[in-house]
Short mmCIF file of C-alpha atoms in Angstrom, two decimals:
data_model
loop_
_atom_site.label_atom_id
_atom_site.label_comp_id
_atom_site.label_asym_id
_atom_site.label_seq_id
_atom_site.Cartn_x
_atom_site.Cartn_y
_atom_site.Cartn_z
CA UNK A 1 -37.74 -17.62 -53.54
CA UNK A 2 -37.12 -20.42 -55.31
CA UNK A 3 -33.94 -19.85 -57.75
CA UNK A 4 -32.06 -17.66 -55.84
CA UNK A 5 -32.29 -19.85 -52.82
CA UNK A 6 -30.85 -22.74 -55.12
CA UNK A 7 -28.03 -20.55 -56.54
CA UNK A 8 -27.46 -18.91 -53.10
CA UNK A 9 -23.67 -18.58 -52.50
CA UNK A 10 -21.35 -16.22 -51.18
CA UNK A 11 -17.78 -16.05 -51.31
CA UNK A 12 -16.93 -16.98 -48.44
CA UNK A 13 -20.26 -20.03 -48.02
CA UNK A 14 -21.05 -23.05 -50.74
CA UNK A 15 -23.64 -25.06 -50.16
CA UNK A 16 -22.63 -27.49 -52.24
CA UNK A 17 -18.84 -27.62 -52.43
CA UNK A 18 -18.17 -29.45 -55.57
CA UNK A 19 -16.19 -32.48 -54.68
CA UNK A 20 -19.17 -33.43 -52.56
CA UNK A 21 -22.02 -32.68 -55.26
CA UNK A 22 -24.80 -35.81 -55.66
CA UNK A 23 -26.23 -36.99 -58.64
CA UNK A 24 -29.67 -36.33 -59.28
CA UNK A 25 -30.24 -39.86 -58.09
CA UNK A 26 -28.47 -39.16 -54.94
CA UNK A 27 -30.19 -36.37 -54.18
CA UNK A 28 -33.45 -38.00 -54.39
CA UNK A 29 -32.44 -41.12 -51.92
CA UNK A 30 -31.40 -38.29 -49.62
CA UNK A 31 -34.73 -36.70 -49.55
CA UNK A 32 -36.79 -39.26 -49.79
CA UNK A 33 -38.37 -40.62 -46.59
CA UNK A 34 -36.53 -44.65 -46.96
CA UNK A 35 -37.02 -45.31 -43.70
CA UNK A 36 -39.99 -45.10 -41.30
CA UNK A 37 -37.52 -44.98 -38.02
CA UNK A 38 -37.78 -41.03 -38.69
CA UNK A 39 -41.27 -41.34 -38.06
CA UNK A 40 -41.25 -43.16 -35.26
CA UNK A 41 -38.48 -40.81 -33.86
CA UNK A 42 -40.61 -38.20 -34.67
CA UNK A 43 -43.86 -39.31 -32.76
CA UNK A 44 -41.72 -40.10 -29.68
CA UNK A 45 -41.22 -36.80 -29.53
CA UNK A 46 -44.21 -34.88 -30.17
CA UNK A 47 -45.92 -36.85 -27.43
CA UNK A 48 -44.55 -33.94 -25.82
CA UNK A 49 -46.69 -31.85 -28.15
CA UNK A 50 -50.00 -33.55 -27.16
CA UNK A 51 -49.53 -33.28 -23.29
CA UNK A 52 -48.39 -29.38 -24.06
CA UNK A 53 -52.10 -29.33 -25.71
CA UNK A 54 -53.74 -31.34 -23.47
CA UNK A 55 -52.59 -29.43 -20.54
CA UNK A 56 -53.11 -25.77 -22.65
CA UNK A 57 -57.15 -25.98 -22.33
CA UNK A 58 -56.94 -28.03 -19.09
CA UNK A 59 -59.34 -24.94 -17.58
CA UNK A 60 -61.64 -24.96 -20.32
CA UNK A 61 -63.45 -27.65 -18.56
CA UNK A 62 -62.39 -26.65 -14.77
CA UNK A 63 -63.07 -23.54 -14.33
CA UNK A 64 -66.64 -23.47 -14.35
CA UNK A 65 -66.76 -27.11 -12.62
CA UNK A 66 -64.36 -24.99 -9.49
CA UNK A 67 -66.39 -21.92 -9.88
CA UNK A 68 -69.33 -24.33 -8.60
CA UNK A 69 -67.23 -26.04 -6.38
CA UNK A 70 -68.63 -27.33 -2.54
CA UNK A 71 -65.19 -26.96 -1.20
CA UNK A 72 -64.29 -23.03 -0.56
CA UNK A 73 -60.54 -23.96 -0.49
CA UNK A 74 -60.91 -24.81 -4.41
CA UNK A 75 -64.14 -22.82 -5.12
CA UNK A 76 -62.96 -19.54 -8.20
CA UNK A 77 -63.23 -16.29 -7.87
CA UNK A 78 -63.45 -14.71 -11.48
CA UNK A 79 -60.01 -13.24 -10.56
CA UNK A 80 -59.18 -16.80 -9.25
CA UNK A 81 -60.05 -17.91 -12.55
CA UNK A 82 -58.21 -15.61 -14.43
CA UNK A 83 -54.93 -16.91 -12.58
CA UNK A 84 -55.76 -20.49 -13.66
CA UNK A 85 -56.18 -19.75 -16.68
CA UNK A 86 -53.15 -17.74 -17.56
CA UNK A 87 -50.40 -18.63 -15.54
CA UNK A 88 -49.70 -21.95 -17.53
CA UNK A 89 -48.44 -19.27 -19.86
CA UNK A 90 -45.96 -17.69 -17.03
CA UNK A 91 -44.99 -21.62 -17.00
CA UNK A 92 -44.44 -21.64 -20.74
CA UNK A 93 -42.08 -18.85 -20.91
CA UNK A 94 -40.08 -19.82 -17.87
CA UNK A 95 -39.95 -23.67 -19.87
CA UNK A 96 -38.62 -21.19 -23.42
CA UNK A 97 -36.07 -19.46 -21.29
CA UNK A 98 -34.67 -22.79 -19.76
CA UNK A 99 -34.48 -24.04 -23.70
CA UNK A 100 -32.01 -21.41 -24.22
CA UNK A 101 -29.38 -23.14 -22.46
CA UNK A 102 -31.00 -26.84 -22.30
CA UNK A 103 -31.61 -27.04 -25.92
CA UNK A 104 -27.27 -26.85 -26.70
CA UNK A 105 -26.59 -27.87 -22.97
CA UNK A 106 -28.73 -31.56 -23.16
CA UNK A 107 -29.42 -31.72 -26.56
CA UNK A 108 -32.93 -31.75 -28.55
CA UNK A 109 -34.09 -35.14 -27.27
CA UNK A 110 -32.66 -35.40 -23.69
CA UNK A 111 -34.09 -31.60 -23.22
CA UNK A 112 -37.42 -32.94 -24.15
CA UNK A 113 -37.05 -35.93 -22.12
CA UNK A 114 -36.16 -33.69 -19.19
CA UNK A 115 -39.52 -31.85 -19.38
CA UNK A 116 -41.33 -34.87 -17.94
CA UNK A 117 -40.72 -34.55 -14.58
CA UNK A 118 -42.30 -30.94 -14.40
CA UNK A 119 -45.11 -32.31 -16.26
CA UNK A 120 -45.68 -35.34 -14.33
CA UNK A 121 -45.69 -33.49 -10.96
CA UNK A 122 -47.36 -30.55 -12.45
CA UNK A 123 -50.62 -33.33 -12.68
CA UNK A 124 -50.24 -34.71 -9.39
CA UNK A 125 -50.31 -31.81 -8.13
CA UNK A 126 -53.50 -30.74 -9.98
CA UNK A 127 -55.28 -34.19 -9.23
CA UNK A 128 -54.69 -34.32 -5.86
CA UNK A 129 -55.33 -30.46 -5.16
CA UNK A 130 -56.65 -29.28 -1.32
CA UNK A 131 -56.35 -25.65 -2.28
CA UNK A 132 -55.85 -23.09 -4.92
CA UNK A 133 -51.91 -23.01 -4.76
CA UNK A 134 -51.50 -26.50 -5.47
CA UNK A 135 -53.52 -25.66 -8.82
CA UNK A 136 -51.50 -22.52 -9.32
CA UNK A 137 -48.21 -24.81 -8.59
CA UNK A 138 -49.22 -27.47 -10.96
CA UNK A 139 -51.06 -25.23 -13.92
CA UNK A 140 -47.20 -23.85 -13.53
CA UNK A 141 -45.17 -26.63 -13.93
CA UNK A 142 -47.38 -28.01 -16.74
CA UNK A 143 -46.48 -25.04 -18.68
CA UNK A 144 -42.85 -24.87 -17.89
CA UNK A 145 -42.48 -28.52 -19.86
CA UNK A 146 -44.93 -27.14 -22.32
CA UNK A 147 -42.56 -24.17 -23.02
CA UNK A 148 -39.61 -26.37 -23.14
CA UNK A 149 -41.06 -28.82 -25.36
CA UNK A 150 -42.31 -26.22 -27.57
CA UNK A 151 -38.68 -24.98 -28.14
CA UNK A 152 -37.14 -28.39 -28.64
CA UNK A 153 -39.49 -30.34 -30.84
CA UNK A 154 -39.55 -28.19 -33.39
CA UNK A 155 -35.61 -27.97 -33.55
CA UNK A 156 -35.39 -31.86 -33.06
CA UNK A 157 -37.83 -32.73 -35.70
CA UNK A 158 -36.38 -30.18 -38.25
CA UNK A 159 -32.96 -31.38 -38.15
CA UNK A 160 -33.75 -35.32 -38.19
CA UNK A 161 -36.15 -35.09 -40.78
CA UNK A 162 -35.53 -35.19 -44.80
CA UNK A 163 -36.13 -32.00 -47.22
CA UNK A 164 -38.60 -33.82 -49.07
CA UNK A 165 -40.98 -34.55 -45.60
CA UNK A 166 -39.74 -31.86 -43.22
CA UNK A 167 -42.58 -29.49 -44.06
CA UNK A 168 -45.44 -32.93 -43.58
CA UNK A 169 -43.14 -33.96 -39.82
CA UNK A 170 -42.61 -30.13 -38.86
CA UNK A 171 -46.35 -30.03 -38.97
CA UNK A 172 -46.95 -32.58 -36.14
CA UNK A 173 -45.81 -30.93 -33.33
CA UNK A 174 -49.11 -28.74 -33.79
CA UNK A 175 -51.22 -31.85 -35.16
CA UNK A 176 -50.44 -33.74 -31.72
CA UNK A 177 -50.73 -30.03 -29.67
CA UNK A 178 -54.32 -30.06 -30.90
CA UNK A 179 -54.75 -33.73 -30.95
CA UNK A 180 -54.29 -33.54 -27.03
CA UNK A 181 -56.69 -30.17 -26.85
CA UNK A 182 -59.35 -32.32 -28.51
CA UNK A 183 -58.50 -35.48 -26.22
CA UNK A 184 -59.38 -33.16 -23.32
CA UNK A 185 -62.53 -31.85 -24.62
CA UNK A 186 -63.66 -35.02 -24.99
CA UNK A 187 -62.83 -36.20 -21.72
CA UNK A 188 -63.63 -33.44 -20.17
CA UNK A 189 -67.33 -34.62 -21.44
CA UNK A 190 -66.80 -37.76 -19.31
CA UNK A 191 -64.23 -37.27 -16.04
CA UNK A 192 -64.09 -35.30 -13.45
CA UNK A 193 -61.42 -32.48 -13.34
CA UNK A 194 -58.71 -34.40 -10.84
CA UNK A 195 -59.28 -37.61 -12.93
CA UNK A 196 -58.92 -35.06 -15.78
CA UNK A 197 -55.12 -34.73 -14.85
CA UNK A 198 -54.75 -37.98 -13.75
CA UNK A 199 -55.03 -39.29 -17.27
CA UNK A 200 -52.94 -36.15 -18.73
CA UNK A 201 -50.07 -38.55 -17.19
CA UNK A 202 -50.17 -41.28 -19.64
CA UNK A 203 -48.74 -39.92 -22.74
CA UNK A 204 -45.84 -38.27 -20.51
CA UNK A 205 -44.69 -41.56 -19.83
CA UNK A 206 -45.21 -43.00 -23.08
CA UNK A 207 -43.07 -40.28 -24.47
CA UNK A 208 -40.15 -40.39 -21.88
CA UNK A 209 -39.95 -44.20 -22.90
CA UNK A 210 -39.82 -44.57 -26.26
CA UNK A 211 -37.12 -41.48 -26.79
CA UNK A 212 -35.21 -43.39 -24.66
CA UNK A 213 -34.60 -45.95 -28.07
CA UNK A 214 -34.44 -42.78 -30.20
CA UNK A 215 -31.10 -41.15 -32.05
CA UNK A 216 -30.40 -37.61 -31.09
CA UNK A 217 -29.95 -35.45 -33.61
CA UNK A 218 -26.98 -35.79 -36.06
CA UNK A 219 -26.48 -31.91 -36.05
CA UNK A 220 -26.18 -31.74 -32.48
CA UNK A 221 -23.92 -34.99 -31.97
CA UNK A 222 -21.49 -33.47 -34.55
CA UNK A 223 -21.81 -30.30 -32.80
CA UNK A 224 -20.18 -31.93 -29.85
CA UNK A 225 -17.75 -33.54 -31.86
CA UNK A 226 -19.69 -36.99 -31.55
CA UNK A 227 -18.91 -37.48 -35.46
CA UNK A 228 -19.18 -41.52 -35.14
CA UNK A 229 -21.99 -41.39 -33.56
CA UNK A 230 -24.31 -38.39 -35.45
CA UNK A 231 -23.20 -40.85 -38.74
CA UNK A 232 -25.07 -43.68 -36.77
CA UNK A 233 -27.80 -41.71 -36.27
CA UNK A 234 -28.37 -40.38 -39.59
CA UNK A 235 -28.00 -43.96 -40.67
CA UNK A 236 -30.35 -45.06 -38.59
CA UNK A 237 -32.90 -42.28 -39.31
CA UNK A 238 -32.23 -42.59 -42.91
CA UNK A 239 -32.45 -46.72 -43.52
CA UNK A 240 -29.50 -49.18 -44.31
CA UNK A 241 -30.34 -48.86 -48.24
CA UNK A 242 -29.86 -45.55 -48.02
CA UNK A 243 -26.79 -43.92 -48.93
CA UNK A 244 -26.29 -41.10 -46.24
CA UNK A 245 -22.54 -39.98 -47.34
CA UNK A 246 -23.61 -36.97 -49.26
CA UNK A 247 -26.15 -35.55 -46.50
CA UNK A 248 -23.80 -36.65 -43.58
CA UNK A 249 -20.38 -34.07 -45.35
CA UNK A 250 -23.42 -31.48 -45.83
CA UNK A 251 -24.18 -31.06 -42.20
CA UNK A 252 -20.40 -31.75 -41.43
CA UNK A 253 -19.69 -29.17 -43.32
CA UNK A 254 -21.92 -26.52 -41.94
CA UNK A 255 -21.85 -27.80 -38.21
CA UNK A 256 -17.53 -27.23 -38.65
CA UNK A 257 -17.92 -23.73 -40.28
CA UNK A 258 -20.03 -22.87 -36.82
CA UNK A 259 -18.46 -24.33 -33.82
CA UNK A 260 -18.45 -21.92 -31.87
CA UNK A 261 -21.27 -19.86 -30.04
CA UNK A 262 -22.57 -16.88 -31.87
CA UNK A 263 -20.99 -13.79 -30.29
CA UNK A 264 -22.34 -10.37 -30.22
CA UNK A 265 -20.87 -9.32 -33.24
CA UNK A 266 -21.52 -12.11 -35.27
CA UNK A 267 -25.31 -11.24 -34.26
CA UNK A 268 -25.52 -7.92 -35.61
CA UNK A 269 -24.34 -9.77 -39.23
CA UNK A 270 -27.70 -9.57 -41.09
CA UNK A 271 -27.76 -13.57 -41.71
CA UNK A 272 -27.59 -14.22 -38.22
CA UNK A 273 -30.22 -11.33 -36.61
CA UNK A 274 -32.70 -11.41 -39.84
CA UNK A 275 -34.13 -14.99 -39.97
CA UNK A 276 -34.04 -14.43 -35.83
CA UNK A 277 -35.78 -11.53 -36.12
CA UNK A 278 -38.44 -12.93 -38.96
CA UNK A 279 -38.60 -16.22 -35.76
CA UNK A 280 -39.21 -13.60 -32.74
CA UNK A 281 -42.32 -11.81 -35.14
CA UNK A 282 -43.73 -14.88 -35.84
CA UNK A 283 -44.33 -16.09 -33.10
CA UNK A 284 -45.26 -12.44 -31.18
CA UNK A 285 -47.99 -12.27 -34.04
CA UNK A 286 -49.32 -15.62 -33.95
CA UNK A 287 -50.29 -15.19 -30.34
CA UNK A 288 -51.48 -11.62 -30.75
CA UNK A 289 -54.10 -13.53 -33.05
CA UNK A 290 -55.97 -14.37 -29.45
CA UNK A 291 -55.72 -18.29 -30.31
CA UNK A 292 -54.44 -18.99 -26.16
CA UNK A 293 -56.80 -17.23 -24.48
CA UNK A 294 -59.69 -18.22 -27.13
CA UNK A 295 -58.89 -21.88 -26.28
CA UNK A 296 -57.55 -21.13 -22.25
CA UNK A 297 -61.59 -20.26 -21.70
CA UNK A 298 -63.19 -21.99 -24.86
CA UNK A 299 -66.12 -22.97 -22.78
CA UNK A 300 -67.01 -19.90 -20.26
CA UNK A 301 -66.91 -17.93 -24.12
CA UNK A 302 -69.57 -20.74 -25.19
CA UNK A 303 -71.62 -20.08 -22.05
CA UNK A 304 -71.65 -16.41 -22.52
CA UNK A 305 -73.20 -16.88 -25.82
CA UNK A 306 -76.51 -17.67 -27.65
CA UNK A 307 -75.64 -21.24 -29.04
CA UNK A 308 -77.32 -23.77 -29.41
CA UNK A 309 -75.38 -27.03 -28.00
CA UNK A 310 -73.91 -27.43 -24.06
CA UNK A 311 -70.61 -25.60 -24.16
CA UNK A 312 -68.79 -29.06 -23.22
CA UNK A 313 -69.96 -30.19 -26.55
CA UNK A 314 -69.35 -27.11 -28.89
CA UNK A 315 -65.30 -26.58 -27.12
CA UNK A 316 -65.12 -30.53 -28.42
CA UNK A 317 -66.67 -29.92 -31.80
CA UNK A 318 -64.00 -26.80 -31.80
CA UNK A 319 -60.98 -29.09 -31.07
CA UNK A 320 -62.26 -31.73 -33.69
CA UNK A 321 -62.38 -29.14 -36.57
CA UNK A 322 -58.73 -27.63 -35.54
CA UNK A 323 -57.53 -31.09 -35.58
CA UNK A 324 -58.81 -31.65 -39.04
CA UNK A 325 -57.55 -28.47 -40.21
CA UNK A 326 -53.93 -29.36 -39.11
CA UNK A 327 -54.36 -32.67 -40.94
CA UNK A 328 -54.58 -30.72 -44.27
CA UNK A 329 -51.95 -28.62 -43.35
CA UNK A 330 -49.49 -31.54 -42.63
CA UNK A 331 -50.79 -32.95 -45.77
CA UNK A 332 -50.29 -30.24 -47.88
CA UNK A 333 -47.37 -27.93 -46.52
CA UNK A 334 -44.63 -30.30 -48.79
CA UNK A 335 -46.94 -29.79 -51.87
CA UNK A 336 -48.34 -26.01 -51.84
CA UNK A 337 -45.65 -24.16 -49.61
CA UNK A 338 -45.70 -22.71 -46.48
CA UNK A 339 -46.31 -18.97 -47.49
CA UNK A 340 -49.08 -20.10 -49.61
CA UNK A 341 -50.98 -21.67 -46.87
CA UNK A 342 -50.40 -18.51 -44.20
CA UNK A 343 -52.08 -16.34 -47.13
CA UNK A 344 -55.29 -18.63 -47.81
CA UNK A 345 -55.67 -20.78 -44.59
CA UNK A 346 -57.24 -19.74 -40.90
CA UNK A 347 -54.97 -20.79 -37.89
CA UNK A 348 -55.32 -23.77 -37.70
CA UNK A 349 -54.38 -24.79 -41.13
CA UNK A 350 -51.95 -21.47 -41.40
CA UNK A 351 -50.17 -19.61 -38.53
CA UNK A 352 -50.73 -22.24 -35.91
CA UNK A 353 -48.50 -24.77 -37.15
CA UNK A 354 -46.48 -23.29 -39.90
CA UNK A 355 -44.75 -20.72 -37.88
CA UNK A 356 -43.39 -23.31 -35.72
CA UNK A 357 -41.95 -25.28 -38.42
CA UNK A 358 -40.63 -21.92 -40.29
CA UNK A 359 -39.19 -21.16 -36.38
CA UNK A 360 -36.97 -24.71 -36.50
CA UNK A 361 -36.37 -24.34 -40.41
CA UNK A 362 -34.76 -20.52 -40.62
CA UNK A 363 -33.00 -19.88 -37.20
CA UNK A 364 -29.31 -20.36 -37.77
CA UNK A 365 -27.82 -23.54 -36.67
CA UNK A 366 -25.17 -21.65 -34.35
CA UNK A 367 -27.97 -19.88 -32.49
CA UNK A 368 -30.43 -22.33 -33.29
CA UNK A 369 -30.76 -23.23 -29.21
CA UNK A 370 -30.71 -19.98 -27.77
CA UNK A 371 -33.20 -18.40 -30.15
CA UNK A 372 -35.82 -21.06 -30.33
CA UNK A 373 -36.21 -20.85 -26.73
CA UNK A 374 -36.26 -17.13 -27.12
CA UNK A 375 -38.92 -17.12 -29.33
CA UNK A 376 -40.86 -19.05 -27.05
CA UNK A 377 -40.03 -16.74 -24.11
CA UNK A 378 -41.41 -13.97 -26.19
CA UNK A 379 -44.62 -16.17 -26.86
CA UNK A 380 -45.51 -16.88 -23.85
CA UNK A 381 -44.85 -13.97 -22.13
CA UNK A 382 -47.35 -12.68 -24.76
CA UNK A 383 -49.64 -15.56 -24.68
CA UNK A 384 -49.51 -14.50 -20.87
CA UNK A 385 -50.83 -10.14 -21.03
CA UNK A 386 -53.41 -11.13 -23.24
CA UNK A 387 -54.74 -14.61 -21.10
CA UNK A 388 -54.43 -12.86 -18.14
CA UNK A 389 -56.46 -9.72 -19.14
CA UNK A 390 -58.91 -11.16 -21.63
CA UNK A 391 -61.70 -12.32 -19.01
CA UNK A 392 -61.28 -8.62 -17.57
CA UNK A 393 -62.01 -7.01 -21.24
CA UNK A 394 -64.86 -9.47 -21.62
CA UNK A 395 -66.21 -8.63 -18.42
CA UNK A 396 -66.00 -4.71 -18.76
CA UNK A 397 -66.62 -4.62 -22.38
CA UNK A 398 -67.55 -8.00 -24.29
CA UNK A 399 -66.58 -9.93 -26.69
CA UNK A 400 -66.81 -8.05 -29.31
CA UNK A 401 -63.80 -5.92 -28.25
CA UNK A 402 -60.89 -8.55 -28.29
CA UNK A 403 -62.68 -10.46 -31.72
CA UNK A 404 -62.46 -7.21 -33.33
CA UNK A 405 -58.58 -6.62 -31.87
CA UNK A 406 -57.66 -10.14 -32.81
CA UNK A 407 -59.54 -9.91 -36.30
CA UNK A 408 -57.23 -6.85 -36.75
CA UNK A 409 -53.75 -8.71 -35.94
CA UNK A 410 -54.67 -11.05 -38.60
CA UNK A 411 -54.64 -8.66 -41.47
CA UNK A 412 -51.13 -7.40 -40.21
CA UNK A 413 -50.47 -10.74 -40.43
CA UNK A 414 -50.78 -10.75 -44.07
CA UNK A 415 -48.83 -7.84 -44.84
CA UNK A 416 -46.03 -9.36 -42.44
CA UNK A 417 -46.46 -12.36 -44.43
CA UNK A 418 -45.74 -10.96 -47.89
CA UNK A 419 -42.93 -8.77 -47.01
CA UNK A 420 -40.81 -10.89 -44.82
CA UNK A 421 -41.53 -14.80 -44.49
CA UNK A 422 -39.36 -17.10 -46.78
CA UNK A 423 -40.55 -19.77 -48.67
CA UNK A 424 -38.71 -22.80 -47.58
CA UNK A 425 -40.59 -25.86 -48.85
CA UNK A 426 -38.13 -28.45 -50.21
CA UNK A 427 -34.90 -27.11 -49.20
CA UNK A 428 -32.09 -28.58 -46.42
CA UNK A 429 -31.15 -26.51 -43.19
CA UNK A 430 -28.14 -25.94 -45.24
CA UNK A 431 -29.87 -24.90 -47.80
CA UNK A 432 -31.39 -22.67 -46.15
CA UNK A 433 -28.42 -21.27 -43.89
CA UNK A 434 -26.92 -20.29 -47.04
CA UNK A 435 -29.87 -18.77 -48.31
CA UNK A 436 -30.04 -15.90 -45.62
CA UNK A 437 -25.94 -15.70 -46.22
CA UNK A 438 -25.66 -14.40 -48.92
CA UNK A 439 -27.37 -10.94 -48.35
CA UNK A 440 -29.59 -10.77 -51.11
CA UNK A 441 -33.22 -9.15 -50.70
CA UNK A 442 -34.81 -11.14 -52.80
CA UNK A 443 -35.90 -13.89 -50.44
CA UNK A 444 -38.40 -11.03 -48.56
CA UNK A 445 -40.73 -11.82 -52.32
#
């Protein structure tokens, strides 16, 4: 993957057009991380992240308090429960679908921004529930900004960030997703379910703030022909010291060779459906792996098994080790690749928050919008058949049957992995773009 990505040009596509070219020292200012505004930019916006997570295993801890519940208005049937439990993930796709246009409509930052209000009610109307719609209502709208933030963060954080860090900051979306799953297994250990969602407001807020002092993205302000002020905003992401000419004409260029919207024909031209295509399997895969259902009911699977702790306690020892497992990933992605780490690593490390980042890094910047949030339309909608149905396998058949189902995806997962993910680590969007332009087969090795 590596030299023919470098030396990827077609005739009618350079990269690197030579009256622009760096110098080696150049190059290296540009992808180094100068300045830590890009990380603060970045954790502003995958506060989104950790509400998406915290609000993900919200009924891990819920269900079986509401199955025991005093009040028959909130008291769970098992069908009930599997309602609960899986239409956050009708929520989700809705939220991916609404990208589609929000994501190129708002932008990457004012889209994620936007998804606070659905979030914010959605937990009101979970904490102060009197009967089962109001959960259904706000389990929904938690999962619509869940599924819009999970389209836009990616995209925001790939196209702010340098090469050199992109694969460490495209890793954080899924650090801070777990980060908040762990947060609520831990409080779960401590609150009651309304004050459960009562404190899932907190980081909502936090997040709407502090984006409010954060740059959109440079690609998407020259996009809109905002050229003086995407050159501010890569200044300011990149550090006064840093010399930003060389990267600014780069995504100039490429933003000015696709100003328009992708039409149907340009979509059948292999560099526009193929990385789109390698995006939409991705992410269908990753969730036929079981990992939202698996963490939707972490604790009624613990207390229909033989172990040895409370459930409570083993769902927050699970969070704690997928939260370390991220770490390494984050830590590691820049340094040992991203296919390297789907081959070797389990989810957490591996498909969980790699494919995300590959998502944001391959999609093509002139459908980059409309296909992230159709990838996460496709998720969900996924995540959604097998949440929705996996409490009626357990209960007709055990768990046995979806572990061995899900153990199966993951070794098609390995063949998908070797014959059509990229390697990407240490290359620009542009880079990248080109890459997939210029027809060649070799970047499926």
């Amino acid at each position: 993957m590596q030299e023919p990505l470098l030396g990827a040009e077609g005739p009618d596509y350079d990269t690197f057009p030579e009256k622009s070219s760096p110098s080696p020292g150049e190059r290296t200012r540009v992808g180094a991380p100068q300045n830590k505004r890009v990380f603060l930019a970045t954790f502003a916006a995958v506060l989104g992240n950790f509400s998406f997570g915290y609000a993900l295993v919200y009924t891990s801890p819920v269900i079986p308090a509401l199955e025991l519940s005093l009040d028959p208005d909130l008291r769970l049937t098992k069908t009930q429960a599997s309602w609960f439990g899986s239409v956050f993930t009708l929520g989700a796709a809705a939220g991916g679908l609404s990208a589609m246009v929000l994501n190129d409509l708002l932008g990457r930052k004012l889209s994620i921004m936007f998804s606070a209000v659905p979030s914010a009610a959605g937990y009101a109307l979970m904490a102060g529930a009197h009967g089962f719609w109001m959960l259904l209502l706000g389990r929904t709208m938690t999962g619509f900004a869940g599924g819009l933030t999970a389209a836009c963060i990616p995209v925001y954080v790939s196209e702010i960030a340098p090469p050199g860090v992109r694969g460490a900051l495209g890793a954080t979306p899924q650090l801070m997703a777990v980060f908040g799953s762990l947060s609520l297994y831990a409080l779960g250990l401590l609150l009651p379910w309304r004050w459960l969602a009562v404190a899932g407001e907190g980081p909502v807020l936090v997040m709407t703030l502090l984006l409010s002092f954060m740059p959109n993205s440079p690609r998407f302000l020259l996009s809109r022909g905002r050229d003086a002020e995407a050159l501010r905003a890569l200044a300011w992401l990149r550090g006064a010291d840093t010399d930003t000419r060389w990267e600014f004409s780069q995504i100039q260029d490429n933003v000015q060779r696709q100003s328009t919207r992708v039409s149907w024909a340009e979509a059948r031209s292999p560099h526009v459906y193929r990385p789109i295509a390698i995006a939409l399997l991705m992410r269908f895969l990753q969730q036929l792996t079981g990992v939202t259902p698996i963490l939707v009911y972490l604790q009624p699977i613990f207390e229909g098994t033989a172990v040895l702790l409370p459930p409570k306690d083993d769902a927050a020892i699970v969070g704690a080790v997928r939260l370390f497992s991220v770490l390494i990933a984050a830590l590691t992605m820049d340094l040992a690749g991203r296919k390297v780490l789907l081959f070797v690593s389990g989810y957490a490390m591996g498909w969980g928050p790699i494919t995300w980042l590959l998502m944001s890094e391959i999609l093509p910047l002139q459908a980059r919008g409309v296909a992230s949030g159709l990838c996460v339309l496709v998720s969900w909608l996924t995540a959604f058949a097998l949440t929705k149905s996996f409490l009626l396998v357990v209960n007709a058949f055990g768990l046995q049957v979806p572990f061995f189902f899900f153990a199966a995806i993951c070794l098609v997962n390995l063949l998908f992995t070797g014959c059509c993910v990229p390697e990407t680590k240490g290359r620009s969007l542009e880079q990248i773009e080109s890459f997939f332009r210029t027809g060649r087969r070799s970047f499926l090795h």
